[in-house]
Coordinates of C-alpha atoms in Angstrom, one line a residue:
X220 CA -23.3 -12.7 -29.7
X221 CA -19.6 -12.9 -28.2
X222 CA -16.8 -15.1 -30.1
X223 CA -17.0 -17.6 -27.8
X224 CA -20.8 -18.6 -28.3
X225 CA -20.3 -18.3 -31.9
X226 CA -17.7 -20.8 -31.3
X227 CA -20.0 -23.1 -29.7
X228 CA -22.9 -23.0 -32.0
X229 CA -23.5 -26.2 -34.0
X230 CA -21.6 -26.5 -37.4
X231 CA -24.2 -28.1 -39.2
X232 CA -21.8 -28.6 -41.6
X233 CA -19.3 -30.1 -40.2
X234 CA -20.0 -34.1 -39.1
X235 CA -18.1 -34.8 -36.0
X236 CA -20.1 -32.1 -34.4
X237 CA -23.6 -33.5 -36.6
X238 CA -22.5 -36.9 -34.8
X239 CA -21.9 -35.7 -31.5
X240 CA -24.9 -33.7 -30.9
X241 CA -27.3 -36.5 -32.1
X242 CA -25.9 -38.8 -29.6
X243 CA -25.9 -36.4 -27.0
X244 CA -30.0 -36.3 -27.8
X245 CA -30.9 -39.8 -27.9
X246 CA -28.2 -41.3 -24.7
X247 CA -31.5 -42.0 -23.2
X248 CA -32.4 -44.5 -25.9
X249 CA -31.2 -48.2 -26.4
X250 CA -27.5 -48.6 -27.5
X251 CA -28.7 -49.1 -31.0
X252 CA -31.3 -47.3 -32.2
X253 CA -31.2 -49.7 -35.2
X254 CA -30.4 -53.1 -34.7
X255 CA -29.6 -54.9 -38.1
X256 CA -31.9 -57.7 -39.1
X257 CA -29.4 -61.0 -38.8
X258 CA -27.1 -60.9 -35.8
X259 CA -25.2 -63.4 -34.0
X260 CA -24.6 -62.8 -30.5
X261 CA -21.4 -63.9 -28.2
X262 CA -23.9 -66.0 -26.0
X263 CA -25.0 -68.1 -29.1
X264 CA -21.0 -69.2 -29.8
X265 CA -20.3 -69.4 -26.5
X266 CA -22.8 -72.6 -26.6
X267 CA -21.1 -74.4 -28.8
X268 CA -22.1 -78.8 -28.3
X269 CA -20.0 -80.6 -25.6
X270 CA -18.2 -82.5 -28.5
X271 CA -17.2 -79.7 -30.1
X272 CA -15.7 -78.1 -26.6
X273 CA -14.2 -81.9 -26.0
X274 CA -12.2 -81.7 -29.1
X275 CA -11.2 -78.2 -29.1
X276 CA -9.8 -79.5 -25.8
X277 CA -8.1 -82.5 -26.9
X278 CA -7.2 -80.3 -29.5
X279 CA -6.2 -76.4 -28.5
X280 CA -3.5 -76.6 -31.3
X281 CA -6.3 -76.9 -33.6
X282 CA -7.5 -73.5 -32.0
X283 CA -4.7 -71.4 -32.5
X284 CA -3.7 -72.4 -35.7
X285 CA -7.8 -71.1 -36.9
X286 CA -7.1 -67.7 -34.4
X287 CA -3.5 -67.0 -35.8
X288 CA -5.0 -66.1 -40.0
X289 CA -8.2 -64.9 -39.0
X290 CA -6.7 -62.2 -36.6
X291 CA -3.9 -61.3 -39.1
X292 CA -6.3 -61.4 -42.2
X293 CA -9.1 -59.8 -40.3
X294 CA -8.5 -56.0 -38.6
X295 CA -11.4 -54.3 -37.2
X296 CA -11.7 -51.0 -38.9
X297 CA -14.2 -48.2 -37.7
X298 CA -14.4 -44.8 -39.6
X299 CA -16.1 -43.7 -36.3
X300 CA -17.7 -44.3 -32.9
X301 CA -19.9 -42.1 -30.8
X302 CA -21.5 -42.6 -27.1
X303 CA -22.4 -40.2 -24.7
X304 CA -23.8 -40.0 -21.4
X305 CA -25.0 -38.0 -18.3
X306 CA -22.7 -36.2 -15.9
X307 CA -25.2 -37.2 -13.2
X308 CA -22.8 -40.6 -12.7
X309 CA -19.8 -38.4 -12.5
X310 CA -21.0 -36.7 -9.9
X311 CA -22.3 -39.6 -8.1
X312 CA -18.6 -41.5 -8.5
X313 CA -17.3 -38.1 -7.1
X314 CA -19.5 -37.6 -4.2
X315 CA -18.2 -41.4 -3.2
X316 CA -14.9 -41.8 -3.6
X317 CA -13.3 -37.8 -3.9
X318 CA -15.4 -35.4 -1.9
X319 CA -16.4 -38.4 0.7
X320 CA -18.0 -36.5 4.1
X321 CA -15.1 -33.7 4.0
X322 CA -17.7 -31.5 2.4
X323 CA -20.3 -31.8 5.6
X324 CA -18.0 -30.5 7.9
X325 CA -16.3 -27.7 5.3
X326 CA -17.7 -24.9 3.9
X327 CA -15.1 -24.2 1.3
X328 CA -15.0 -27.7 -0.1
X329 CA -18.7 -27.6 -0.1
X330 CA -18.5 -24.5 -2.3
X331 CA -16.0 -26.4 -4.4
X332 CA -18.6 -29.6 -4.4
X333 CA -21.3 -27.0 -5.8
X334 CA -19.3 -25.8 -8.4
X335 CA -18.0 -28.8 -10.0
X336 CA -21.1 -31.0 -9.5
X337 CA -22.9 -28.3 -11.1
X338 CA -20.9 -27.8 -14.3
X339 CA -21.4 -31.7 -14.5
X340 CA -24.7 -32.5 -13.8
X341 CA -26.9 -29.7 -15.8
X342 CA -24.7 -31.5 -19.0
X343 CA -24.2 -34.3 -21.3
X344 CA -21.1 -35.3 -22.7
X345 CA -20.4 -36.9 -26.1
X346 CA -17.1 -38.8 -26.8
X347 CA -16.0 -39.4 -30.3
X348 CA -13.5 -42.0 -32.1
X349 CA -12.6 -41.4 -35.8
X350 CA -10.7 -44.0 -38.0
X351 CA -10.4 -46.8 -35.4
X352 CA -8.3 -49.4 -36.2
X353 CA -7.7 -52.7 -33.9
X354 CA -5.0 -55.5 -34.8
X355 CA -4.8 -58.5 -33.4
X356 CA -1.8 -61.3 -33.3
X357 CA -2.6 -64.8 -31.9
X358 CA 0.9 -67.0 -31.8
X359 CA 0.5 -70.6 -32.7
X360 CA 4.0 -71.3 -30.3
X361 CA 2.4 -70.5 -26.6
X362 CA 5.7 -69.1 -25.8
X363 CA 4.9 -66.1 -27.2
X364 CA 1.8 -64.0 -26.3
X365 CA -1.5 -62.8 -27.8
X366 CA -0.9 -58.9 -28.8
X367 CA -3.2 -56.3 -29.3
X368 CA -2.9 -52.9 -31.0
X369 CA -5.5 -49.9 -31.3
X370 CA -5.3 -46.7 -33.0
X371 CA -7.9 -43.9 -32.9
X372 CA -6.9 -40.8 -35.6
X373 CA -9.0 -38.4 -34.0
X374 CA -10.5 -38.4 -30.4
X375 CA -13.3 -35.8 -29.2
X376 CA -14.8 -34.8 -26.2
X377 CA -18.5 -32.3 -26.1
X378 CA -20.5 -30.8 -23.7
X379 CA -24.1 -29.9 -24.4
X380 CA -27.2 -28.7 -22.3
X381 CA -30.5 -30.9 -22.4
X382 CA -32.6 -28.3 -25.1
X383 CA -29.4 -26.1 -25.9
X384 CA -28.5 -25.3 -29.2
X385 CA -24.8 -24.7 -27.9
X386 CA -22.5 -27.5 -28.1
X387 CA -18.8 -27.1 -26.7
X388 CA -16.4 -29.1 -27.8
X389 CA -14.2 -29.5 -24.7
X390 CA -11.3 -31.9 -25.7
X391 CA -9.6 -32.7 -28.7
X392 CA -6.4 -34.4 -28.9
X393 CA -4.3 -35.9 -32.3
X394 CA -5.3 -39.3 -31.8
X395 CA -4.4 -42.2 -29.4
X396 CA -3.0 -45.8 -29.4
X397 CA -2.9 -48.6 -27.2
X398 CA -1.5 -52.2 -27.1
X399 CA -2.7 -54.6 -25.3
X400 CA -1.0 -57.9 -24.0
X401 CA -2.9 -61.2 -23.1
X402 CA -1.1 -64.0 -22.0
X403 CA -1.8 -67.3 -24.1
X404 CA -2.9 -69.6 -21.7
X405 CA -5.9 -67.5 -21.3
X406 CA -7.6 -68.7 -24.4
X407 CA -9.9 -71.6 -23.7
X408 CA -8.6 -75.2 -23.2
X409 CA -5.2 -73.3 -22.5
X410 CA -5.3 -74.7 -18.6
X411 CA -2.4 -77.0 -18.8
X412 CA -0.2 -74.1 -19.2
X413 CA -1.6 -72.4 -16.2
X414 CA 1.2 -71.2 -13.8
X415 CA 1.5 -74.1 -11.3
X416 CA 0.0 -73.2 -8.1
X417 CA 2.0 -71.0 -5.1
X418 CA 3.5 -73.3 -2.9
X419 CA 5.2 -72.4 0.9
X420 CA 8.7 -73.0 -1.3
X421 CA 8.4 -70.2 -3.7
X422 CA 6.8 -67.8 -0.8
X423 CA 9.7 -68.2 1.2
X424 CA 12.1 -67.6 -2.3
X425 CA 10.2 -64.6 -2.9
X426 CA 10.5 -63.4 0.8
X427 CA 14.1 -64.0 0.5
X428 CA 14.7 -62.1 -2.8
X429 CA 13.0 -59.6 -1.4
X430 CA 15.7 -59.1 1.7
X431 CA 18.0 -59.6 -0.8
X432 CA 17.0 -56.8 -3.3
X433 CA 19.2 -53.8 -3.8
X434 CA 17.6 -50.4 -3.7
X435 CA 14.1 -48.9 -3.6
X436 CA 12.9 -50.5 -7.4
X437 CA 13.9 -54.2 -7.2
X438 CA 12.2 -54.2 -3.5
X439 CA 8.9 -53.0 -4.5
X440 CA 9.2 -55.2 -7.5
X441 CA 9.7 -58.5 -5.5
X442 CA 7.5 -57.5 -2.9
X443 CA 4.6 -56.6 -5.6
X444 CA 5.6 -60.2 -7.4
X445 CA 4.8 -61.5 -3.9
X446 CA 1.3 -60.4 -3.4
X447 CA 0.6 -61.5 -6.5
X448 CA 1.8 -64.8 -6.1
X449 CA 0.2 -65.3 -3.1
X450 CA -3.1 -63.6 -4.5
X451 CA -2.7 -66.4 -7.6
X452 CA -2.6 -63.6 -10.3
X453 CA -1.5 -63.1 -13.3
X454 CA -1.1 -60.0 -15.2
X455 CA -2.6 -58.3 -18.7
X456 CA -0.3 -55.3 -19.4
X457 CA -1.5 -52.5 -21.1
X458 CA 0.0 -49.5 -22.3
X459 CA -2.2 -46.7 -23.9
X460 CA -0.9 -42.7 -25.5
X461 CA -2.6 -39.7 -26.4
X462 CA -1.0 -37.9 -29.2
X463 CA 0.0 -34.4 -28.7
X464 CA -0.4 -31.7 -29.5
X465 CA -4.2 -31.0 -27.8
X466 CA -6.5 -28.5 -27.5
X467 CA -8.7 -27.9 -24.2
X468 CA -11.4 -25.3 -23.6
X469 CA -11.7 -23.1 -21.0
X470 CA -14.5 -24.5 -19.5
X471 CA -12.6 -27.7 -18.7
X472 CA -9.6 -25.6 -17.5
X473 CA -11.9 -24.0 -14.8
X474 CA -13.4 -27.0 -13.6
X475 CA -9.7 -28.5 -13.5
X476 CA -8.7 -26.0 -11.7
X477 CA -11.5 -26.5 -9.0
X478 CA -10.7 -29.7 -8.7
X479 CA -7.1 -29.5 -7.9
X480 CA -8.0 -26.9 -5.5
X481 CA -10.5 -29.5 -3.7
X482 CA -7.9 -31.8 -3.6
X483 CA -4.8 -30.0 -2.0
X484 CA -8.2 -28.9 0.8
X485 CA -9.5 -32.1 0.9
X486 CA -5.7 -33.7 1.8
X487 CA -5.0 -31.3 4.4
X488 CA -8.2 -32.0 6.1
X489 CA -6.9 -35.8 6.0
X490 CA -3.6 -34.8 7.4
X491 CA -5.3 -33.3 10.1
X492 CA -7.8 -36.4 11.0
X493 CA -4.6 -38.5 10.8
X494 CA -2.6 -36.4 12.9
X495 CA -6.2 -36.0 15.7
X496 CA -5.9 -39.9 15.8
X497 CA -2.2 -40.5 16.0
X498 CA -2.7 -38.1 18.8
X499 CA -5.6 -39.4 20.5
X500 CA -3.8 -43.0 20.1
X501 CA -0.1 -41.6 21.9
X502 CA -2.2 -39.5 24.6
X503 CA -4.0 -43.0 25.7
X504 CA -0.7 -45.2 25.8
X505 CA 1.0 -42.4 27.6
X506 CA -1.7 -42.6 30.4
X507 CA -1.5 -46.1 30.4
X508 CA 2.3 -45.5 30.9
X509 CA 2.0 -43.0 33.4
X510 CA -0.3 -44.9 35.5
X511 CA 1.8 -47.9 35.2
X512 CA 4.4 -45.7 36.4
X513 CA 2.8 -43.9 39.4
X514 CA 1.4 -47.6 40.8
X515 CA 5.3 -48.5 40.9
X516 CA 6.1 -45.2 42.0
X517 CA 3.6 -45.9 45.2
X518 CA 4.6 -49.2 45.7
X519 CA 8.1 -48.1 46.0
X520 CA 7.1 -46.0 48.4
X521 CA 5.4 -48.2 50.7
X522 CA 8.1 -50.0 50.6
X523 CA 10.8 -47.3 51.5
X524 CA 8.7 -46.4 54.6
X525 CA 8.3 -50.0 55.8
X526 CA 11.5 -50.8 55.6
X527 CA 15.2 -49.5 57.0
X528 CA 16.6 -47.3 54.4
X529 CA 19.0 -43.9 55.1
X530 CA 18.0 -40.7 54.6
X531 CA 20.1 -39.8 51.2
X532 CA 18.4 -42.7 49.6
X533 CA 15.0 -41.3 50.4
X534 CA 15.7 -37.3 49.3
X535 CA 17.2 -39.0 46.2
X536 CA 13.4 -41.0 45.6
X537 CA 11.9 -37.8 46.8
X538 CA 13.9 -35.7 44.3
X539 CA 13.1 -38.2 41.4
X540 CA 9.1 -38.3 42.1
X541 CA 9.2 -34.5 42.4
X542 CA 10.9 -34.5 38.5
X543 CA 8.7 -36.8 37.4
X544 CA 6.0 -35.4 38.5
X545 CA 7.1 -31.9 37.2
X546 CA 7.7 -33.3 33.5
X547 CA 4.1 -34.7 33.8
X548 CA 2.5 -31.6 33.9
X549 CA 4.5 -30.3 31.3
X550 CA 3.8 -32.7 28.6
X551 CA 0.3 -32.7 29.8
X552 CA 0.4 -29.1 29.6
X553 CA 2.2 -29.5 26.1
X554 CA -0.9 -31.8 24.6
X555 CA -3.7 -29.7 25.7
X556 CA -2.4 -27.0 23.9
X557 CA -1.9 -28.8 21.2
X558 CA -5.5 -30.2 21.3
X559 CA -6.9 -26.5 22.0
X560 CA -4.5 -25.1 18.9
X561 CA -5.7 -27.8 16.1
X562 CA -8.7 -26.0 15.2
X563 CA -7.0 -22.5 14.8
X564 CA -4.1 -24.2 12.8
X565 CA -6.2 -26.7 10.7
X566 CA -8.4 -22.8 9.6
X567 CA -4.8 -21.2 9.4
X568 CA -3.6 -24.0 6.6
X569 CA -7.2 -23.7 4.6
X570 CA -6.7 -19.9 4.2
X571 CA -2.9 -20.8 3.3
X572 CA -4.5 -22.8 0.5
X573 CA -6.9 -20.3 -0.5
X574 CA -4.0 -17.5 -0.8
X575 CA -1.5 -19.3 -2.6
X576 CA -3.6 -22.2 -4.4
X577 CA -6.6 -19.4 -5.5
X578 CA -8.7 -20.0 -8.4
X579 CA -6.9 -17.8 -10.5
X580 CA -3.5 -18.8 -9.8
X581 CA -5.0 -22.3 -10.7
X582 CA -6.4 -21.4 -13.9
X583 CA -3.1 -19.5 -15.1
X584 CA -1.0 -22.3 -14.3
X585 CA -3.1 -24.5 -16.0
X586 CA -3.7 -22.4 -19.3
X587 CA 0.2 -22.6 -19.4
X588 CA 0.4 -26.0 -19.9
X589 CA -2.5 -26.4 -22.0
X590 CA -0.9 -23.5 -24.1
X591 CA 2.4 -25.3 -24.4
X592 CA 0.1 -28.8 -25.5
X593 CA -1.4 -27.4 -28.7
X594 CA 2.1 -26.3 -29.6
X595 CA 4.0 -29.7 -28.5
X596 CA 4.6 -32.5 -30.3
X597 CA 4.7 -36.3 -28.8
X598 CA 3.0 -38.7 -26.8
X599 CA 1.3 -38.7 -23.3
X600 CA 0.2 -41.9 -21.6
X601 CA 0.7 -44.6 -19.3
X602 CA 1.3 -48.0 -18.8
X603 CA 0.5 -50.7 -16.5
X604 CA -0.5 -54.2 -15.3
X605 CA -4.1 -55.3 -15.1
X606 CA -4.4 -58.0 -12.3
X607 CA -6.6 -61.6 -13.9
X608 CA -7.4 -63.8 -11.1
X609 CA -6.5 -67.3 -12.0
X610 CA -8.9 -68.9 -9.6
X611 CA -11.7 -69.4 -12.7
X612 CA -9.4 -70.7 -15.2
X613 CA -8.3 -73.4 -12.8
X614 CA -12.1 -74.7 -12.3
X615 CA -13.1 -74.4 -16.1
X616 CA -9.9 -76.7 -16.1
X617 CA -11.4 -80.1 -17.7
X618 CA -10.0 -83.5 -16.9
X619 CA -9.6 -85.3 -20.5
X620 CA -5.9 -85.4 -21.9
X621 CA -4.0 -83.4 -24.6
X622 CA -3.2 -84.4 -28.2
X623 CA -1.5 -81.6 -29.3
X624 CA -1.2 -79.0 -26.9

């Protein structure tokens, strides 16, 4: 047996693997394979009597002054979550929205289709959370907002065979965090702090700020505040890291590299369906254009020979129509070749791909990164906005008065 299967094997001893291959066993099951005897379930408080929601909304001072100690007095601690799953639904969200129809018409990204689907599919995979933490901050001033912070101390990602002994552990990174921001008047009964509806006013400010703006940033700012305003959104912004350094195997650096491969082949083949139809759409205008001109051009002429004109004026007309004419076939001349040369070049910039983007150039690139990533220390993540529609909370909106708001 090679290193690398004895690397594989299941540690019996060892707890996150234990953990990981039991789930990975039983996904097929029910979420909890043993429910505890007294529960209370979100749908039970969520019915709460309507003169309990009537104060509460007479009342949402009341509300956050309960929230604001039993979220600081109460953290969520976890010494560990496990779920797992087939890769059968990562291949069907790939089929949809990465490999599309581009791999019916392409036999190199239906290769690259084969191979990834089939290093997911045969699989499951088992993701584990150790030492989960989750703090939450509800302000009693609704100036401030409701923040949220979560911290994992391990994270771990395996890959297993349905009957296989063998279970890979494919990720593992130092931990991650994330914080979470909620604006207050989300909570319930929080409606008469709702941003006031978009009016035509504040459109045409926005507009206006947005011819205004200096430089690339502040316009894509404005114009994304636009949207937004006009969408009646507001945001939750999120920002979540994964703490470096991390370790990778190599199956997961060959399927990565596969799929970077199937996306530079994929996005030339889109460049060169953009560029058919941007053709297509010039040629027709131009014949439009042309014939435009030649019913002009013939109605000039009937003219010239009706009427009294010298001969200089008509060698100069002849001269022109003869030019024209000439610079017609050209261009025409010009597109058909370009039309008869698309295939040959569209094959050209595949086997460009496949010489400079091969597999193993891929893979070494990648294993140089990964190398430098179990060596680095720091944070990798991202942050962003997550868009809330504020079209519900405006018809939950009730109509009785505020005591304390």
């Amino acid at each position: 047996m090679s290193s690398d299967d004895e690397g594989n094997n299941l540690d019996h001893e060892n707890g996150n693997d234990l953990r990981a291959a039991i789930c990975a066993q039983i996904h097929d099951q029910p979420s909890i394979p043993h429910p505890p005897t007294r529960s209370v379930r979100v749908s039970t408080l969520a019915k709460s009597p309507p003169w309990v929601k009537k104060f509460l909304h007479r009342l949402p001072l009341l509300l956050r002054v309960l929230l604001n100690p039993i979220s600081y007095f109460h953290p969520v601690s976890i010494k560990s979550v496990t779920t797992a799953g087939s890769g059968k639904w990562m291949v069907h969200l790939m089929k949809t929205h990465f490999f599309q129809h581009y791999s019916t018409s392409d036999a190199e990204i239906r290769r690259l289709e084969n191979r990834i689907t089939t290093w997911l599919a045969d699989a499951n995979f088992a993701v584990e959370l150790g030492e989960v933490r989750w703090t939450a901050h509800v302000p009693i001033n609704t100036a401030f907002d409701i923040e949220n912070n979560l911290k994992v101390g391990d994270f771990m990602a395996y890959r297993t065979l349905p009957g296989a002994v063998n279970l890979t552990q494919v990720i593992r990174l130092g931990g991650l965090d994330a914080a979470v921001v909620i604006p207050s008047y989300l909570l319930p009964h929080h409606e008469h702090i709702l941003p006031p509806r978009p009016t035509e006013f504040q459109e045409m400010q926005m507009e206006q700020a947005i011819e205004d703006a200096e430089g690339a940033p502040a316009t894509v700012k404005a114009t994304t505040a636009l949207k937004q305003l006009r969408k009646d959104e507001t945001n939750i912004k999120i920002s979540a890291h994964a703490h470096l350094p991390a370790s990778f195997h190599q199956d997961l650096l060959n399927f990565v590299a596969a799929t970077v491969k199937a996306t530079k082949v994929i996005e030339m083949d889109r460049d060169f369906e953009e560029i058919k139809s941007l053709r297509e759409l010039k040629r027709t205008g131009t014949n439009l254009s042309e014939s435009e001109t030649s019913s002009v051009m013939s109605a000039d002429n009937t003219a010239t020979t009706t009427g009294t004109m010298d001969s200089q004026a008509t060698e100069k007309g002849a001269e022109a129509k003869g030019f024209k004419s000439f610079m017609r076939k050209v261009d025409q001349g010009m597109k058909e070749a370009g039309i008869n040369m698309k295939d040959g070049m569209r094959k050209a910039g595949v086997n460009t791909v496949n010489a400079m983007a091969n597999d193993r150039w891929i893979a070494k690139l990648v294993g140089k990164i990964t190398k430098k990533l179990e060596r680095a220390q720091g944070d990798v993540g991202y942050s962003g906005n997550i868009p809330v529609a504020l079209a519900w909370y405006r018809e939950k909106a009730e109509p009785y008065s505020k005591i304390l708001p």
